[in-house]
PDB file of C-alpha atoms in Angstrom:
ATOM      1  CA  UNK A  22     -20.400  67.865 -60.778  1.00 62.00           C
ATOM      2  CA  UNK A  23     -20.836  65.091 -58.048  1.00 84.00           C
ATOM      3  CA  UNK A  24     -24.711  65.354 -56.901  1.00 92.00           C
ATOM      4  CA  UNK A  25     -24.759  61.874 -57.099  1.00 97.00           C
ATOM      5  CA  UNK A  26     -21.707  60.731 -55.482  1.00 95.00           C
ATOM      6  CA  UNK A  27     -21.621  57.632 -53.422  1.00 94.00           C
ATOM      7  CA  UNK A  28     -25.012  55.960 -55.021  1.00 96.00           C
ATOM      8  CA  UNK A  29     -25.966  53.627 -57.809  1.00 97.00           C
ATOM      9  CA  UNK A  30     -28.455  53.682 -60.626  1.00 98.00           C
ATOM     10  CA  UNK A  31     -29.923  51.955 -63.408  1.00 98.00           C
ATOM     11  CA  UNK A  32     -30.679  53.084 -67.117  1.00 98.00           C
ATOM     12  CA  UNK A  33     -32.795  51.091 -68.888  1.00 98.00           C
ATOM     13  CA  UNK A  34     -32.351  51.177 -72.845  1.00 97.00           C
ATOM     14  CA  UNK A  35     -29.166  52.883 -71.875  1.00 97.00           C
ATOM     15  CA  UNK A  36     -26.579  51.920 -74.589  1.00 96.00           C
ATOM     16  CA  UNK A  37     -28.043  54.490 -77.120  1.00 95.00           C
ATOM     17  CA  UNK A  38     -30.465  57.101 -77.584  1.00 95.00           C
ATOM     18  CA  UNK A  39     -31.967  58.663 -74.897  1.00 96.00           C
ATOM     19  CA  UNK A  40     -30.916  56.254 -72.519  1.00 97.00           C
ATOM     20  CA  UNK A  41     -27.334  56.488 -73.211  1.00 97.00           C
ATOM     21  CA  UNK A  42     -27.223  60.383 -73.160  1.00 97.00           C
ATOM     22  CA  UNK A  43     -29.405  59.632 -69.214  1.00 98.00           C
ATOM     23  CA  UNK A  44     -26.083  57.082 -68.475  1.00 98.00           C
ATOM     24  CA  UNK A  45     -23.533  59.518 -69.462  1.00 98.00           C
ATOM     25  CA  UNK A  46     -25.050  62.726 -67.421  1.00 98.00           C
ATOM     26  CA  UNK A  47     -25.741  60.704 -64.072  1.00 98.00           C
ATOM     27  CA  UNK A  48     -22.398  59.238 -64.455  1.00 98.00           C
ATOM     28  CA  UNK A  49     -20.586  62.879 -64.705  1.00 97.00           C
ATOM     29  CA  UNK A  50     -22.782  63.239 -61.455  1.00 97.00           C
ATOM     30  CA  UNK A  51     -20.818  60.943 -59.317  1.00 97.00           C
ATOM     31  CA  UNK A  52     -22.749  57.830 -59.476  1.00 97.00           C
ATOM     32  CA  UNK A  53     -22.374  54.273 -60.457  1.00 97.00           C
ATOM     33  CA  UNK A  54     -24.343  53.422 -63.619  1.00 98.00           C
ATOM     34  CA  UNK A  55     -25.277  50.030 -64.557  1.00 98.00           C
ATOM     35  CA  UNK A  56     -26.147  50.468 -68.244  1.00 98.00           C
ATOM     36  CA  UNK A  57     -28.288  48.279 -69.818  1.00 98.00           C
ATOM     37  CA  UNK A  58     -28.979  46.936 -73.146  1.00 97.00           C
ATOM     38  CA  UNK A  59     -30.783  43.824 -75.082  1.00 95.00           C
ATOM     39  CA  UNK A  60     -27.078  43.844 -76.913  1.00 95.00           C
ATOM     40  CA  UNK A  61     -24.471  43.319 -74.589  1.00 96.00           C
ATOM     41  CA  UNK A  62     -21.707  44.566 -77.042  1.00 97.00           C
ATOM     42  CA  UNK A  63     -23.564  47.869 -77.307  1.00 96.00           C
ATOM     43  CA  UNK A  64     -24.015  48.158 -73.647  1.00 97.00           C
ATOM     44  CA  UNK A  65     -20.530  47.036 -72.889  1.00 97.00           C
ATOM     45  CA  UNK A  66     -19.119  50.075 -75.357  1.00 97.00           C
ATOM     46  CA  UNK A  67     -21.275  52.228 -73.549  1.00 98.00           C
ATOM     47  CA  UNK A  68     -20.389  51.218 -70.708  1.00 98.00           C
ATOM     48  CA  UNK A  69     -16.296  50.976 -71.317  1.00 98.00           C
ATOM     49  CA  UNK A  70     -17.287  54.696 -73.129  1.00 98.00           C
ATOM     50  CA  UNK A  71     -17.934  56.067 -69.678  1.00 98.00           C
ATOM     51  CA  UNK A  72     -15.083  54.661 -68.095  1.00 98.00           C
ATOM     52  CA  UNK A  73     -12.833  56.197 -70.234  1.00 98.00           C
ATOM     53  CA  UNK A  74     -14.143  59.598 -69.598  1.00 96.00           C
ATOM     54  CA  UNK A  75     -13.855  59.472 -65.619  1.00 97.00           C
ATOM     55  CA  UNK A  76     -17.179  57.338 -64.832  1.00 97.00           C
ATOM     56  CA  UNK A  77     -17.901  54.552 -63.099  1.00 97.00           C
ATOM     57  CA  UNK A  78     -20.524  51.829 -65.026  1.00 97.00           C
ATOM     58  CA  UNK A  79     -21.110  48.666 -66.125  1.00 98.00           C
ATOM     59  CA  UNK A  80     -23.322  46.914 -68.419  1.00 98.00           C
ATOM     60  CA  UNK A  81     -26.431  45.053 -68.002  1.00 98.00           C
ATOM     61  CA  UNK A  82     -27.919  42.768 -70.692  1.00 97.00           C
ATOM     62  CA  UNK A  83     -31.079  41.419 -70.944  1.00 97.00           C
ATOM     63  CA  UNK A  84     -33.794  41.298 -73.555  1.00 97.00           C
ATOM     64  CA  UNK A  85     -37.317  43.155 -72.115  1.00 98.00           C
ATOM     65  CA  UNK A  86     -40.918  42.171 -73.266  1.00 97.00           C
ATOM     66  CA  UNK A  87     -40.741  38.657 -72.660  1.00 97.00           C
ATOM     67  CA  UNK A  88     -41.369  35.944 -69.708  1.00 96.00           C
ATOM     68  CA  UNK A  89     -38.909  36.484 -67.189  1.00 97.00           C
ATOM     69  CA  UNK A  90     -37.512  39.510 -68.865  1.00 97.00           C
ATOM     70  CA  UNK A  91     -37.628  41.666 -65.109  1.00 98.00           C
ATOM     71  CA  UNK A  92     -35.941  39.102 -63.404  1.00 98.00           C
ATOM     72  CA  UNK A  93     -33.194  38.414 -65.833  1.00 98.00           C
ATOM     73  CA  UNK A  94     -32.448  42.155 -65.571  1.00 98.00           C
ATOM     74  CA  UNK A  95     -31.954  42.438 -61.594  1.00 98.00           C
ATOM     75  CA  UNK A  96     -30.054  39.124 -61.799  1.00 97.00           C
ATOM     76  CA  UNK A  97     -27.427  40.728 -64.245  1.00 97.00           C
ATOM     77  CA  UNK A  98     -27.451  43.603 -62.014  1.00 97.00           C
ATOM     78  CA  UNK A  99     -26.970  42.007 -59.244  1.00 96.00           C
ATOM     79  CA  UNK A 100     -23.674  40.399 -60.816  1.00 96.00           C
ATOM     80  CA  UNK A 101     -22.165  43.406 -62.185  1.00 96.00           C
ATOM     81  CA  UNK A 102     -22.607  45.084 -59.166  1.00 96.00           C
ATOM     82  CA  UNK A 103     -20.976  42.567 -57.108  1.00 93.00           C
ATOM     83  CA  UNK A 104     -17.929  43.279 -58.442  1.00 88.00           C
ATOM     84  CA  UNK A 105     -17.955  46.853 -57.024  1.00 89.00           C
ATOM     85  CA  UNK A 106     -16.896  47.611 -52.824  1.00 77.00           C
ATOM     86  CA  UNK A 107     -20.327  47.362 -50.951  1.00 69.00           C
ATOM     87  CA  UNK A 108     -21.942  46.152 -54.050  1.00 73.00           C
ATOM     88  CA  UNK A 109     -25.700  45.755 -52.978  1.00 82.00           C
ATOM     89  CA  UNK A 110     -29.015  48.122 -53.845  1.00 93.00           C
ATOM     90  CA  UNK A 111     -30.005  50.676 -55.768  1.00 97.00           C
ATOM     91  CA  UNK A 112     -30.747  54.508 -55.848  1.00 98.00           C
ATOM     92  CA  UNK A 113     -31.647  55.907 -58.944  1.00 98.00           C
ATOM     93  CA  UNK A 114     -34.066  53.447 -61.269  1.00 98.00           C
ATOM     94  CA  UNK A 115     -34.621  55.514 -64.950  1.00 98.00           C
ATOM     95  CA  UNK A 116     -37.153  53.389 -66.940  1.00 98.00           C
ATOM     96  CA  UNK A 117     -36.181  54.659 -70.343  1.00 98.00           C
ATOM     97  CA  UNK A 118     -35.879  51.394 -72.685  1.00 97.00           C
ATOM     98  CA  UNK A 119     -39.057  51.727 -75.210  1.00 95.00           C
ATOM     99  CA  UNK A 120     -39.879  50.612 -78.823  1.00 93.00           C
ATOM    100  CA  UNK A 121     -41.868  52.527 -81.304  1.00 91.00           C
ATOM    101  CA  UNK A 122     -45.189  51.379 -83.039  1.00 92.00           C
ATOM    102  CA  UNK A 123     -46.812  53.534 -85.739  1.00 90.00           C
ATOM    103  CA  UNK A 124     -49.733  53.482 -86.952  1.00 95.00           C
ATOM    104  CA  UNK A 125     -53.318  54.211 -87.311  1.00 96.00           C
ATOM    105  CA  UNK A 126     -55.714  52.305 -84.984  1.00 97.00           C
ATOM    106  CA  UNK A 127     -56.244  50.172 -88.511  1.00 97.00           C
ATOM    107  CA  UNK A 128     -52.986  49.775 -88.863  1.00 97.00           C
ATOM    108  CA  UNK A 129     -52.002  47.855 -85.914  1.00 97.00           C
ATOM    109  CA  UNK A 130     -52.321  44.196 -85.526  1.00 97.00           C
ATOM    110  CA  UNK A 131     -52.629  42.180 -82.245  1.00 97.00           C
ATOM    111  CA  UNK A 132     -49.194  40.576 -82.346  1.00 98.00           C
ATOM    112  CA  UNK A 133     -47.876  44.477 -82.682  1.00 97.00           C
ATOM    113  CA  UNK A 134     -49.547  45.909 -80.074  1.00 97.00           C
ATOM    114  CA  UNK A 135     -49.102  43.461 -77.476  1.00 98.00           C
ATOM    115  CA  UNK A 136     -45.393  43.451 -78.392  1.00 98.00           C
ATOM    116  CA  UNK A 137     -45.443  47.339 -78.018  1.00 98.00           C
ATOM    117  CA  UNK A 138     -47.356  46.747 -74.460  1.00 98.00           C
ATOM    118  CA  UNK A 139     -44.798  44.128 -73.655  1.00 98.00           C
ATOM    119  CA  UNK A 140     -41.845  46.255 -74.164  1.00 98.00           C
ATOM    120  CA  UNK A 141     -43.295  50.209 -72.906  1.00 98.00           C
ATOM    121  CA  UNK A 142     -45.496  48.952 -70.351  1.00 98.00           C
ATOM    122  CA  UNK A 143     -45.363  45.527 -68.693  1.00 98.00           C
ATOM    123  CA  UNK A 144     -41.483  45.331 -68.873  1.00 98.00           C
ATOM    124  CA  UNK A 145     -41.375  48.642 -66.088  1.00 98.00           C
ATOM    125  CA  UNK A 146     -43.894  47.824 -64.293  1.00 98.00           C
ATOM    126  CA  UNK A 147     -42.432  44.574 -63.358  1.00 98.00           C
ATOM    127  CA  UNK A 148     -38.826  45.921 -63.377  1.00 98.00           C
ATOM    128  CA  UNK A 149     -40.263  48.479 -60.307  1.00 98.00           C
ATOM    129  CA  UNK A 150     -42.172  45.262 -58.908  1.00 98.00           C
ATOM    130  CA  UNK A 151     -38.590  42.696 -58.874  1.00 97.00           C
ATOM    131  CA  UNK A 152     -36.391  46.309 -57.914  1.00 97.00           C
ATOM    132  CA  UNK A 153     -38.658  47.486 -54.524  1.00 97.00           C
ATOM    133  CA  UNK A 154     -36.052  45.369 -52.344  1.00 96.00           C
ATOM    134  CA  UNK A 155     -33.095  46.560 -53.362  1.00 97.00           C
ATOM    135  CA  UNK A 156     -34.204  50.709 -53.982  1.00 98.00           C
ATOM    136  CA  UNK A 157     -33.084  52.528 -50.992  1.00 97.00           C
ATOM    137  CA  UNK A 158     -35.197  54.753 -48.990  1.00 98.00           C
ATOM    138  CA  UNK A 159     -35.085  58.152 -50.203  1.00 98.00           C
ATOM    139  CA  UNK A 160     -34.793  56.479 -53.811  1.00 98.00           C
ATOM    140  CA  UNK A 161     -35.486  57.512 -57.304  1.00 98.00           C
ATOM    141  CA  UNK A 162     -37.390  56.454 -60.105  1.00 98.00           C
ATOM    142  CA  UNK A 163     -38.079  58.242 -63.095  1.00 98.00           C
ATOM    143  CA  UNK A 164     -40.038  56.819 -66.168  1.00 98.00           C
ATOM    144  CA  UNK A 165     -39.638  58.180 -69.731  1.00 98.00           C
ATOM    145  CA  UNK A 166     -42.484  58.962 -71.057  1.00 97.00           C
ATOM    146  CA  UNK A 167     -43.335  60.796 -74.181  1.00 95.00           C
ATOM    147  CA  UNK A 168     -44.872  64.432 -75.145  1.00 93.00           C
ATOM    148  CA  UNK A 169     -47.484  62.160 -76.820  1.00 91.00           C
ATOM    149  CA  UNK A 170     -49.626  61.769 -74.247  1.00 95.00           C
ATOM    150  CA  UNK A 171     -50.824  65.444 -73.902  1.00 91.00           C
ATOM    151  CA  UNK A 172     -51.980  65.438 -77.673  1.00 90.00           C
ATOM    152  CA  UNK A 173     -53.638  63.399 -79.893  1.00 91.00           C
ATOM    153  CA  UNK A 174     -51.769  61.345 -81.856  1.00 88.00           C
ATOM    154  CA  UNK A 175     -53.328  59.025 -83.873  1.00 93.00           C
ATOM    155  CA  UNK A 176     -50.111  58.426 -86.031  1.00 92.00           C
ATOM    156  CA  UNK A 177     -49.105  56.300 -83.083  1.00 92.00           C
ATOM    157  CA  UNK A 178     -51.631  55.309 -80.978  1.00 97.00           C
ATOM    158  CA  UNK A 179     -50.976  51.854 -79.413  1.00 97.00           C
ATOM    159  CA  UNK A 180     -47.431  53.572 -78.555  1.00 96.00           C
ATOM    160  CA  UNK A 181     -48.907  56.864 -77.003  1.00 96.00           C
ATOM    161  CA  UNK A 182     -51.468  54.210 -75.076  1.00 97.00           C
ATOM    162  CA  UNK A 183     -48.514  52.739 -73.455  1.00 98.00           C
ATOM    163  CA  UNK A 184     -46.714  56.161 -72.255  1.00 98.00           C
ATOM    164  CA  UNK A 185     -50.078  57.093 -71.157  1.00 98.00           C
ATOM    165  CA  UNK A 186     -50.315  53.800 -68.791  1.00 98.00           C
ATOM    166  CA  UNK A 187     -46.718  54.807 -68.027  1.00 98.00           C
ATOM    167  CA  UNK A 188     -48.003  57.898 -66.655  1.00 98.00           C
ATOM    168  CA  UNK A 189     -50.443  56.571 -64.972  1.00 98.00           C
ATOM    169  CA  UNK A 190     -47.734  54.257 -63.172  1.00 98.00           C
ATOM    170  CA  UNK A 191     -45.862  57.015 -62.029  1.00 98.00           C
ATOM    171  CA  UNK A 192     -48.518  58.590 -60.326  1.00 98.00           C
ATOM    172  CA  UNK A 193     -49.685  55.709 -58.566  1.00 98.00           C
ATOM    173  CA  UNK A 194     -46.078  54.724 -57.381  1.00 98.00           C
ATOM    174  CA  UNK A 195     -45.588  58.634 -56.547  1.00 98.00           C
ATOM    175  CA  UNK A 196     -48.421  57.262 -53.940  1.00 98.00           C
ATOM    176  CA  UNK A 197     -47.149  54.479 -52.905  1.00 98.00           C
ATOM    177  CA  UNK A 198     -43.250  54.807 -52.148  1.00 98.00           C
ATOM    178  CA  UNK A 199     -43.779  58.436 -50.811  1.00 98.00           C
ATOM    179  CA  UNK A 200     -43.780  57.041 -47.372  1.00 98.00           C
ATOM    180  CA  UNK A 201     -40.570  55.544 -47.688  1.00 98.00           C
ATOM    181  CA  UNK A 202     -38.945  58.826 -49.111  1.00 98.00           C
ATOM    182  CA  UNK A 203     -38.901  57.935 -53.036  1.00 98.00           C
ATOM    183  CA  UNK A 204     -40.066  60.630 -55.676  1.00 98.00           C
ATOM    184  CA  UNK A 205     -41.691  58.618 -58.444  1.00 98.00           C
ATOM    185  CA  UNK A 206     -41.524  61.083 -61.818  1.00 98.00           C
ATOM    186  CA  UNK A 207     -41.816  61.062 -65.218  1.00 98.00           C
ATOM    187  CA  UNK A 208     -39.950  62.706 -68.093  1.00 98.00           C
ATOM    188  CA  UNK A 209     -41.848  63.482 -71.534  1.00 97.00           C
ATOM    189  CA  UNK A 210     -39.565  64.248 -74.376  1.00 95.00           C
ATOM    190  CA  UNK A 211     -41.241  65.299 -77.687  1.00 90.00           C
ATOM    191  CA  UNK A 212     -38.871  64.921 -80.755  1.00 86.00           C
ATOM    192  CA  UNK A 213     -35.396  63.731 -80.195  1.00 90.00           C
ATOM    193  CA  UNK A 214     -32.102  63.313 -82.533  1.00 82.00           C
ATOM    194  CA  UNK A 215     -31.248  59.722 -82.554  1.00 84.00           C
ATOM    195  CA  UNK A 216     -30.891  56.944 -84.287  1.00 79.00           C
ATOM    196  CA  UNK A 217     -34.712  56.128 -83.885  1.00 76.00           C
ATOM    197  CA  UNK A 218     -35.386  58.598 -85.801  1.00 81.00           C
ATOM    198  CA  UNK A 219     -33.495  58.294 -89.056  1.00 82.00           C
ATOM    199  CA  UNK A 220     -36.082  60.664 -91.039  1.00 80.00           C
ATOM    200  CA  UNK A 221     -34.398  63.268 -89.597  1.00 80.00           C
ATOM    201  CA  UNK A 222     -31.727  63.563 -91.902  1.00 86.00           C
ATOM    202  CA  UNK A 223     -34.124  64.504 -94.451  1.00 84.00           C
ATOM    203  CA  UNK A 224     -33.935  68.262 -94.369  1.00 90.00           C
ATOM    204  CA  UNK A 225     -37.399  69.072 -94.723  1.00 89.00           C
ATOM    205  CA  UNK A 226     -38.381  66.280 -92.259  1.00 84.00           C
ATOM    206  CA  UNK A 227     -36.397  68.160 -89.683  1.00 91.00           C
ATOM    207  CA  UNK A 228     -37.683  71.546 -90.460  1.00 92.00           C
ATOM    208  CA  UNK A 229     -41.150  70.325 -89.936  1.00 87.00           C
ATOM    209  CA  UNK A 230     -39.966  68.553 -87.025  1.00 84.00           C
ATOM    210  CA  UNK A 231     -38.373  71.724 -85.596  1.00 90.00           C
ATOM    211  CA  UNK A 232     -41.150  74.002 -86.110  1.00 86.00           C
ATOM    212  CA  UNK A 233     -43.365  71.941 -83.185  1.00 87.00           C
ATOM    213  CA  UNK A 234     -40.794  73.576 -80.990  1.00 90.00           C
ATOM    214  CA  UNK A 235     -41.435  77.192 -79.932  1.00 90.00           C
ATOM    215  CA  UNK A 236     -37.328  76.990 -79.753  1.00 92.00           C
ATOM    216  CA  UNK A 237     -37.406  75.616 -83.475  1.00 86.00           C
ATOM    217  CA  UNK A 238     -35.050  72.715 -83.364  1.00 89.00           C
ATOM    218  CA  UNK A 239     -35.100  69.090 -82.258  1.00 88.00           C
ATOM    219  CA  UNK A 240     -33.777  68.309 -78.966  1.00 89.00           C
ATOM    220  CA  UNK A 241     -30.014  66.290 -78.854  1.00 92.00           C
ATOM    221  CA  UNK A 242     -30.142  63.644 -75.883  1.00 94.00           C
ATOM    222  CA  UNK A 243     -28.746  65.826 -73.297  1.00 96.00           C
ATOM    223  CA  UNK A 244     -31.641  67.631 -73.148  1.00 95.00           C
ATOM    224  CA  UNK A 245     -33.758  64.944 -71.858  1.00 97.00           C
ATOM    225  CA  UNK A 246     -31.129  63.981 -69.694  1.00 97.00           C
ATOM    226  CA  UNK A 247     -30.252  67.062 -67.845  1.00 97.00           C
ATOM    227  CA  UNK A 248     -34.226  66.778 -66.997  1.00 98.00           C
ATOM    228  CA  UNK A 249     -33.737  63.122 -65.480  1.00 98.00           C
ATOM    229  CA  UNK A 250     -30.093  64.314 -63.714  1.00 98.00           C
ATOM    230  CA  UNK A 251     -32.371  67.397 -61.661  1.00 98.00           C
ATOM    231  CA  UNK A 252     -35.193  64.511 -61.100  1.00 98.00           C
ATOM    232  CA  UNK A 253     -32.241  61.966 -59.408  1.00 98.00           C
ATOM    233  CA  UNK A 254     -30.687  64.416 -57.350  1.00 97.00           C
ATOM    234  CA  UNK A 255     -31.986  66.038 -53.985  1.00 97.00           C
ATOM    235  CA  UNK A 256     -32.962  69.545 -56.010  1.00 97.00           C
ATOM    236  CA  UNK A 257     -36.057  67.244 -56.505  1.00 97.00           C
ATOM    237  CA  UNK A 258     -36.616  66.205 -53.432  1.00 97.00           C
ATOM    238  CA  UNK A 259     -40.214  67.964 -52.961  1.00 98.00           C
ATOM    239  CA  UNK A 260     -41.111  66.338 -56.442  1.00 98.00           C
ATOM    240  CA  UNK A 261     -43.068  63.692 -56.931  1.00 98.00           C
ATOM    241  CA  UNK A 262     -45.726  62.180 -59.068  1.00 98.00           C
ATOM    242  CA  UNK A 263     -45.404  64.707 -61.775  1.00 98.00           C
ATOM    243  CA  UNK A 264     -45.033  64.478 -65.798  1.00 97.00           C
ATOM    244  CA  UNK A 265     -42.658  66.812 -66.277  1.00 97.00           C
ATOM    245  CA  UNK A 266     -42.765  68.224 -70.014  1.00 95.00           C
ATOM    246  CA  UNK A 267     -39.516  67.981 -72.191  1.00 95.00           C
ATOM    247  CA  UNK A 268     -40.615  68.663 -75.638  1.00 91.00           C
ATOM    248  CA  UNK A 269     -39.157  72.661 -75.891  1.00 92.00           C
ATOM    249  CA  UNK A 270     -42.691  73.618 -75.781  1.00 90.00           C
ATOM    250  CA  UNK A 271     -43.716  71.553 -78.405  1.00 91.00           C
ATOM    251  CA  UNK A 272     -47.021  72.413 -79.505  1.00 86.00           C
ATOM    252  CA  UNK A 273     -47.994  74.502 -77.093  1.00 84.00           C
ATOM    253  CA  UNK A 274     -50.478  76.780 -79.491  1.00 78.00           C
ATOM    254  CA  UNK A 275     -52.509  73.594 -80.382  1.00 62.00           C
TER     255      UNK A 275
END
């Protein structure tokens, strides 16, 4: 596969999880991945991971959801990709790095919910704000979102307000950069097998889990991430502004 040969992206959040399944499918695609993580060591493995299996990346560390935290992030990038042959701008921007918050609107405290805001909301926007200069025309972005957002969910509500704000950012952008050739899209997983999700070892956990699925499992990483690869490559060039569902039909009878 090389759909993305020749150009350079960014993963948020991309040392594990989601993010790190999004890093290792746009890297089999040809391009240059700058992986980033609050732990460097994590992102570095990552990073040195890809490497070994034919990709090009490097890591990108910076902490998100505090003062500064946008501009830190380009400033690593910048450095990392300096050390790459015409290392300057930027394709393909995934916004994937997110925190959870349950809870009940009862539940959740100030100090939680603006850190939840901090991290899922504010961080991207400004990361999109600092990054306008160096995406290229006919650009990428794609935000992960979260299946939460089309249903109520009041398990979880300060983190399904700040997907739904995401949302609402990618249609606006979807707007605003369409003159300059960049598709602005968002990706909404429902359940997904990783480490943020420890319950799921619990059999019965992941039964339930399953059965919101009209394919009755969980979805692995690379099934949000084949989603983002179609988004960052020209197949989806006539798509923008859209929240593109990624939840196996999950709870589509509700």
């Amino acid at each position: 596969m090389s759909r993305l040969t020749g150009r350079t992206a960014l993963v948020t959040g991309g040392s594990r999880g989601i993010g790190r399944g999004i890093a290792e499918r746009l890297a089999r695609e040809g391009a240059l991945v700058a992986v980033h993580g609050r732990d460097p060591e994590a992102a570095g493995r990552t990073a040195k991971e890809i490497e070994r299996d034919g990709g090009r990346a490097f890591a990108v560390a910076a902490e998100l959801g505090v003062p500064g935290d946008a501009e830190a992030l380009w400033a690593a990038f910048d450095a990392g990709l300096a050390g790459y042959e015409g290392g300057h701008g930027l394709d393909i921007l995934v916004n994937n790095a997110g925190i959870g918050q349950p809870g009940r609107i009862h539940e959740v405290d100030e100090a939680a919910y603006d850190r939840v805001f901090a991290v899922n909301a504010r961080a991207p926007f400004f990361v999109v704000r600092h990054g306008l200069d160096r995406l290229r025309d006919g650009g990428r972005i794609v935000n992960v979102s979260s299946g939460v957002t089309r249903v109520a969910f009041p398990e979880a509500v300060a983190y399904a307000m700040t997907k739904g704000a995401l949302n609402t950012l990618t249609l606006t952008l979807a707007q605003e950069l369409g003159p300059r050739g960049i598709t602005v899209n968002a990706v909404l997983p429902g359940i997904v097998a990783t480490d943020i999700n420890p319950w799921l070892a619990d059999p019965s956990a992941r039964a339930r889990a399953s059965s919101y699925s009209v394919f009755d499992r969980v979805a692995e990483p690379a099934d949000v991430a084949d989603v983002v690869a179609f988004l960052a490559s020209d197949d989806a060039r006539w798509v923008t502004g859209q929240n593109l569902d990624a939840s196996g039909g999950s709870n589509l009878g509700v």
